[in-house]
PDB file of C-alpha atoms in Angstrom:
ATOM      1  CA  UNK A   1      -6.744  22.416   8.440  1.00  0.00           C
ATOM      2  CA  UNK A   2      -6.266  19.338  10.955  1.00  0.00           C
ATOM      3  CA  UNK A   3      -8.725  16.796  11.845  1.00  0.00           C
ATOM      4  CA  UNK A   4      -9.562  14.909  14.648  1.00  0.00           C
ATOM      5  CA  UNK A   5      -8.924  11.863  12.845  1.00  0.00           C
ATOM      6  CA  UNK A   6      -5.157   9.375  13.869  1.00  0.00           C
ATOM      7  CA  UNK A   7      -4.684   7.125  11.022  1.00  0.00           C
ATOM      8  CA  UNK A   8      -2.867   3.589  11.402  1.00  0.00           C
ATOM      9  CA  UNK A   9      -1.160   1.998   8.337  1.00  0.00           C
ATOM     10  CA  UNK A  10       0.058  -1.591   8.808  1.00  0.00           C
ATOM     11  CA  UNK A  11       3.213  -2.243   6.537  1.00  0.00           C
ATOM     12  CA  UNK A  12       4.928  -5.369   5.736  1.00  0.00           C
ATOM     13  CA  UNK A  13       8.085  -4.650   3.294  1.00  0.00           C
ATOM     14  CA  UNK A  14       5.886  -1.611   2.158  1.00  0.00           C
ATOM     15  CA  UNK A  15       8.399  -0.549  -0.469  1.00  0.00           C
ATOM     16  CA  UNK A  16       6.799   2.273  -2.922  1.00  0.00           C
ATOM     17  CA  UNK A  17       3.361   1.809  -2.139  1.00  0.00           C
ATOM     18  CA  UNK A  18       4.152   3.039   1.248  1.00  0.00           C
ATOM     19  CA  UNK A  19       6.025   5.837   0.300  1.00  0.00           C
ATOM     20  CA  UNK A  20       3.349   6.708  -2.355  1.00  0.00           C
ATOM     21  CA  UNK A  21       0.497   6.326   0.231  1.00  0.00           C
ATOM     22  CA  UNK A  22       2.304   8.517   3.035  1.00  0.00           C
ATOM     23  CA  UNK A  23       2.799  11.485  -0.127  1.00  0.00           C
ATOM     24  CA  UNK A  24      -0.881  10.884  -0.175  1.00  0.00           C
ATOM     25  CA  UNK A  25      -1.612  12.064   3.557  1.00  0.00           C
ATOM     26  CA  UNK A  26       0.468  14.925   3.369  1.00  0.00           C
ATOM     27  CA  UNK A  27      -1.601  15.962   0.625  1.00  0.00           C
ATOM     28  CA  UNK A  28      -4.842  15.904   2.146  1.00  0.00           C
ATOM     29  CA  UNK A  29      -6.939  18.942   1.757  1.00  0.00           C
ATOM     30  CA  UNK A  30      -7.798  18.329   5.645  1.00  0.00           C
ATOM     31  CA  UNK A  31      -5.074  16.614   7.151  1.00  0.00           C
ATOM     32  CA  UNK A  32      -4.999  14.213   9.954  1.00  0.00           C
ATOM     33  CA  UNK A  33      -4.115  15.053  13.636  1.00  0.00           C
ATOM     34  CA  UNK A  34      -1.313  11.874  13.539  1.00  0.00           C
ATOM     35  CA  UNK A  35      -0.069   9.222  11.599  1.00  0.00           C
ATOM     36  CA  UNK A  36       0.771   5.575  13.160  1.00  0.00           C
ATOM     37  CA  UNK A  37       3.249   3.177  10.614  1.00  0.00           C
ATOM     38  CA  UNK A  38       3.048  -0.550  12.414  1.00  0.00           C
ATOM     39  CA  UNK A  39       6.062  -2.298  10.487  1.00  0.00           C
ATOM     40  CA  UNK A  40       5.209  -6.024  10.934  1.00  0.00           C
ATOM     41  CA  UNK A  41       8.837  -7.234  10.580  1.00  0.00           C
ATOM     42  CA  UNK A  42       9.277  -5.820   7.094  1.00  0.00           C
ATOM     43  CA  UNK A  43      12.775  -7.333   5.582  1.00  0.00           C
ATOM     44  CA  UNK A  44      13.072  -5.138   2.870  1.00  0.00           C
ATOM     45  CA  UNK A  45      14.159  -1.370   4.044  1.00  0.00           C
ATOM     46  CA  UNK A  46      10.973  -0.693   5.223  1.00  0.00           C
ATOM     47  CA  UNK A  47      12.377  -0.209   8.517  1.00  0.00           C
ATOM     48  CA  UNK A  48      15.146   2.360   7.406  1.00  0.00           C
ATOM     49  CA  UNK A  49      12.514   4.650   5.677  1.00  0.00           C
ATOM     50  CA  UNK A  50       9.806   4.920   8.180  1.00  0.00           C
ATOM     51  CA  UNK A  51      12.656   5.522  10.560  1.00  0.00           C
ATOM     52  CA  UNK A  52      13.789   8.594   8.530  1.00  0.00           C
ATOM     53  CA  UNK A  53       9.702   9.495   7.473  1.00  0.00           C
ATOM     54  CA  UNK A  54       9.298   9.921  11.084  1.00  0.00           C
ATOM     55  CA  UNK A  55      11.790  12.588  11.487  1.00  0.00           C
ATOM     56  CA  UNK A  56      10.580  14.391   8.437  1.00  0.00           C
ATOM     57  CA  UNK A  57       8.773  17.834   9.535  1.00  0.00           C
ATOM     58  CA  UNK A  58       5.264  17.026   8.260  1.00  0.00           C
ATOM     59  CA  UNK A  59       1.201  18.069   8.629  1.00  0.00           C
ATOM     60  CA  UNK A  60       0.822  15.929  11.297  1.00  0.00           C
ATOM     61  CA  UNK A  61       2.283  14.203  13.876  1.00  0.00           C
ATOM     62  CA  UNK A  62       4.125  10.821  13.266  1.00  0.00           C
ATOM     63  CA  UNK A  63       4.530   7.523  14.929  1.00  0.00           C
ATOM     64  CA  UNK A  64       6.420   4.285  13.555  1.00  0.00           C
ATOM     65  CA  UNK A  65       6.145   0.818  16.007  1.00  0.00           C
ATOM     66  CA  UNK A  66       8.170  -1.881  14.837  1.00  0.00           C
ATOM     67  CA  UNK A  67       6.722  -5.282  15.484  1.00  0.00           C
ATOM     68  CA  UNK A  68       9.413  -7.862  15.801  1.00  0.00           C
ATOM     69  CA  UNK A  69       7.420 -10.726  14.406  1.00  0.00           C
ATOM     70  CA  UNK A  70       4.997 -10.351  11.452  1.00  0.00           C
ATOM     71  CA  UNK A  71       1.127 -10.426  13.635  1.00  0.00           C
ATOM     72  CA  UNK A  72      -0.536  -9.922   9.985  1.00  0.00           C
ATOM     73  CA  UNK A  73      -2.919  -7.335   9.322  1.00  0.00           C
ATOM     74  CA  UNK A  74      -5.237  -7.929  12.269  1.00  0.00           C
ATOM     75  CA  UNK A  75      -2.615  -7.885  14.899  1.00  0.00           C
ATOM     76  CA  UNK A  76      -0.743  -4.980  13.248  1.00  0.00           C
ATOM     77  CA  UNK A  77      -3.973  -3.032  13.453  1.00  0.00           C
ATOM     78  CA  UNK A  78      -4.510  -4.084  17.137  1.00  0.00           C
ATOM     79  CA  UNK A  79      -1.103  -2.359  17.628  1.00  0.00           C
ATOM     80  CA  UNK A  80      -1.944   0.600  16.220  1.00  0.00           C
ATOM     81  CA  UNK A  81      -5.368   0.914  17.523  1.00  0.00           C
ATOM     82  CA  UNK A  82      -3.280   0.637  20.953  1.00  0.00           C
ATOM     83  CA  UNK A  83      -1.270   2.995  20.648  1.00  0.00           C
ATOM     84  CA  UNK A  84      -4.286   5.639  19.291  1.00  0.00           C
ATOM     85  CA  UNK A  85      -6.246   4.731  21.917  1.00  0.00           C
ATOM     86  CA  UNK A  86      -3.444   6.777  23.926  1.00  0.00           C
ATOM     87  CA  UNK A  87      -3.753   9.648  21.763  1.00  0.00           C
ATOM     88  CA  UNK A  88      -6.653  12.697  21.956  1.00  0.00           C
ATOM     89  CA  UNK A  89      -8.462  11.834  18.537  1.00  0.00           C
ATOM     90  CA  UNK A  90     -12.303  11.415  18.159  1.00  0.00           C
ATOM     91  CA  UNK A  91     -11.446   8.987  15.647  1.00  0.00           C
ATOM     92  CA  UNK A  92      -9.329   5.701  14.355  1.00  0.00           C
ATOM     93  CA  UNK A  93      -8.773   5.392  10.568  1.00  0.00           C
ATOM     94  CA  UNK A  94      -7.139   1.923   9.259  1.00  0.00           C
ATOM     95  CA  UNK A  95      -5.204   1.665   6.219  1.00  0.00           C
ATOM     96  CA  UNK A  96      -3.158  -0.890   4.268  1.00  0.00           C
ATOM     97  CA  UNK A  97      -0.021   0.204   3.309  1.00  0.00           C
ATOM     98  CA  UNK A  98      -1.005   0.292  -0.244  1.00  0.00           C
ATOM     99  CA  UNK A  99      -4.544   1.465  -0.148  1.00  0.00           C
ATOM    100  CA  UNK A 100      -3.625   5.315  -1.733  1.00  0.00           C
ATOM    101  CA  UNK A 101      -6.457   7.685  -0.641  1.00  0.00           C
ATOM    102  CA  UNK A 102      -7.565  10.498  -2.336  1.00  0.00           C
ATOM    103  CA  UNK A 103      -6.213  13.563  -1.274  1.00  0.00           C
ATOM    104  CA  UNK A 104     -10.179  14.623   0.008  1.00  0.00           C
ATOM    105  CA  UNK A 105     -10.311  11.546   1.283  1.00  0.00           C
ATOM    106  CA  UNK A 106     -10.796  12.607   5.215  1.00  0.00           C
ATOM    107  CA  UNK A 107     -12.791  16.043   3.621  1.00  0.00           C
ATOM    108  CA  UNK A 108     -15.243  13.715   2.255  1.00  0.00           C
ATOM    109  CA  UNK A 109     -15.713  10.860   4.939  1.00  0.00           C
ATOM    110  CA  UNK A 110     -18.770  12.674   6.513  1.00  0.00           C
ATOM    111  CA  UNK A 111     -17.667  12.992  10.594  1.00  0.00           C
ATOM    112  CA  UNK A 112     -15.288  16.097  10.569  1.00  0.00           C
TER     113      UNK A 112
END
């Protein structure tokens, strides 16, 4: 089951927690309708793997922006929340790169 729900995850050399988080979303018992990676310059290969994630056949539908200065957390989320706002989603939901959600996570938030 899909959501209505576009998630944005800011990354700055993400590295495993990345990888670990976006394992995390394809696991959800509801899934969301898209994904948005914002890589905020990353300099450690984090811009080779969200490359490839984004070709990956998934749950949902995936978008990478690559930032070529690091804008922080705020700015990467203004990015994001940019690029969503172009999307057909009743909602926005921001991440960290590292912040690994349960997979009921977007079951439990109370606004499917």
């Amino acid at each position: 089951m899909k959501s209505n729900v576009t998630v944005v995850i800011v990354t700055y050399n993400g590295g495993g927690g990345l990888r670990i988080t976006l394992e995390k979303y394809e696991e959800q018992t509801i899934k969301p309708d898209t994904l948005i990676i914002v890589n905020n310059a990353s300099k450690d290969g984090t811009y080779e793997f969200v490359e490839e994630w984004k070709m990956q056949k998934g749950a949902f539908k995936r978008f990478v922006i690559h930032s070529e200065t690091n804008v922080g957390g705020a700015g990467g989320f203004s990015i994001g929340i940019k690029e969503a706002m172009n999307l057909d989603n009743e909602f926005i939901f921001l991440s960290d790169d590292d912040a690994v959600p349960n997979v009921d996570m977007l079951e439990r938030i109370n606004y499917l």
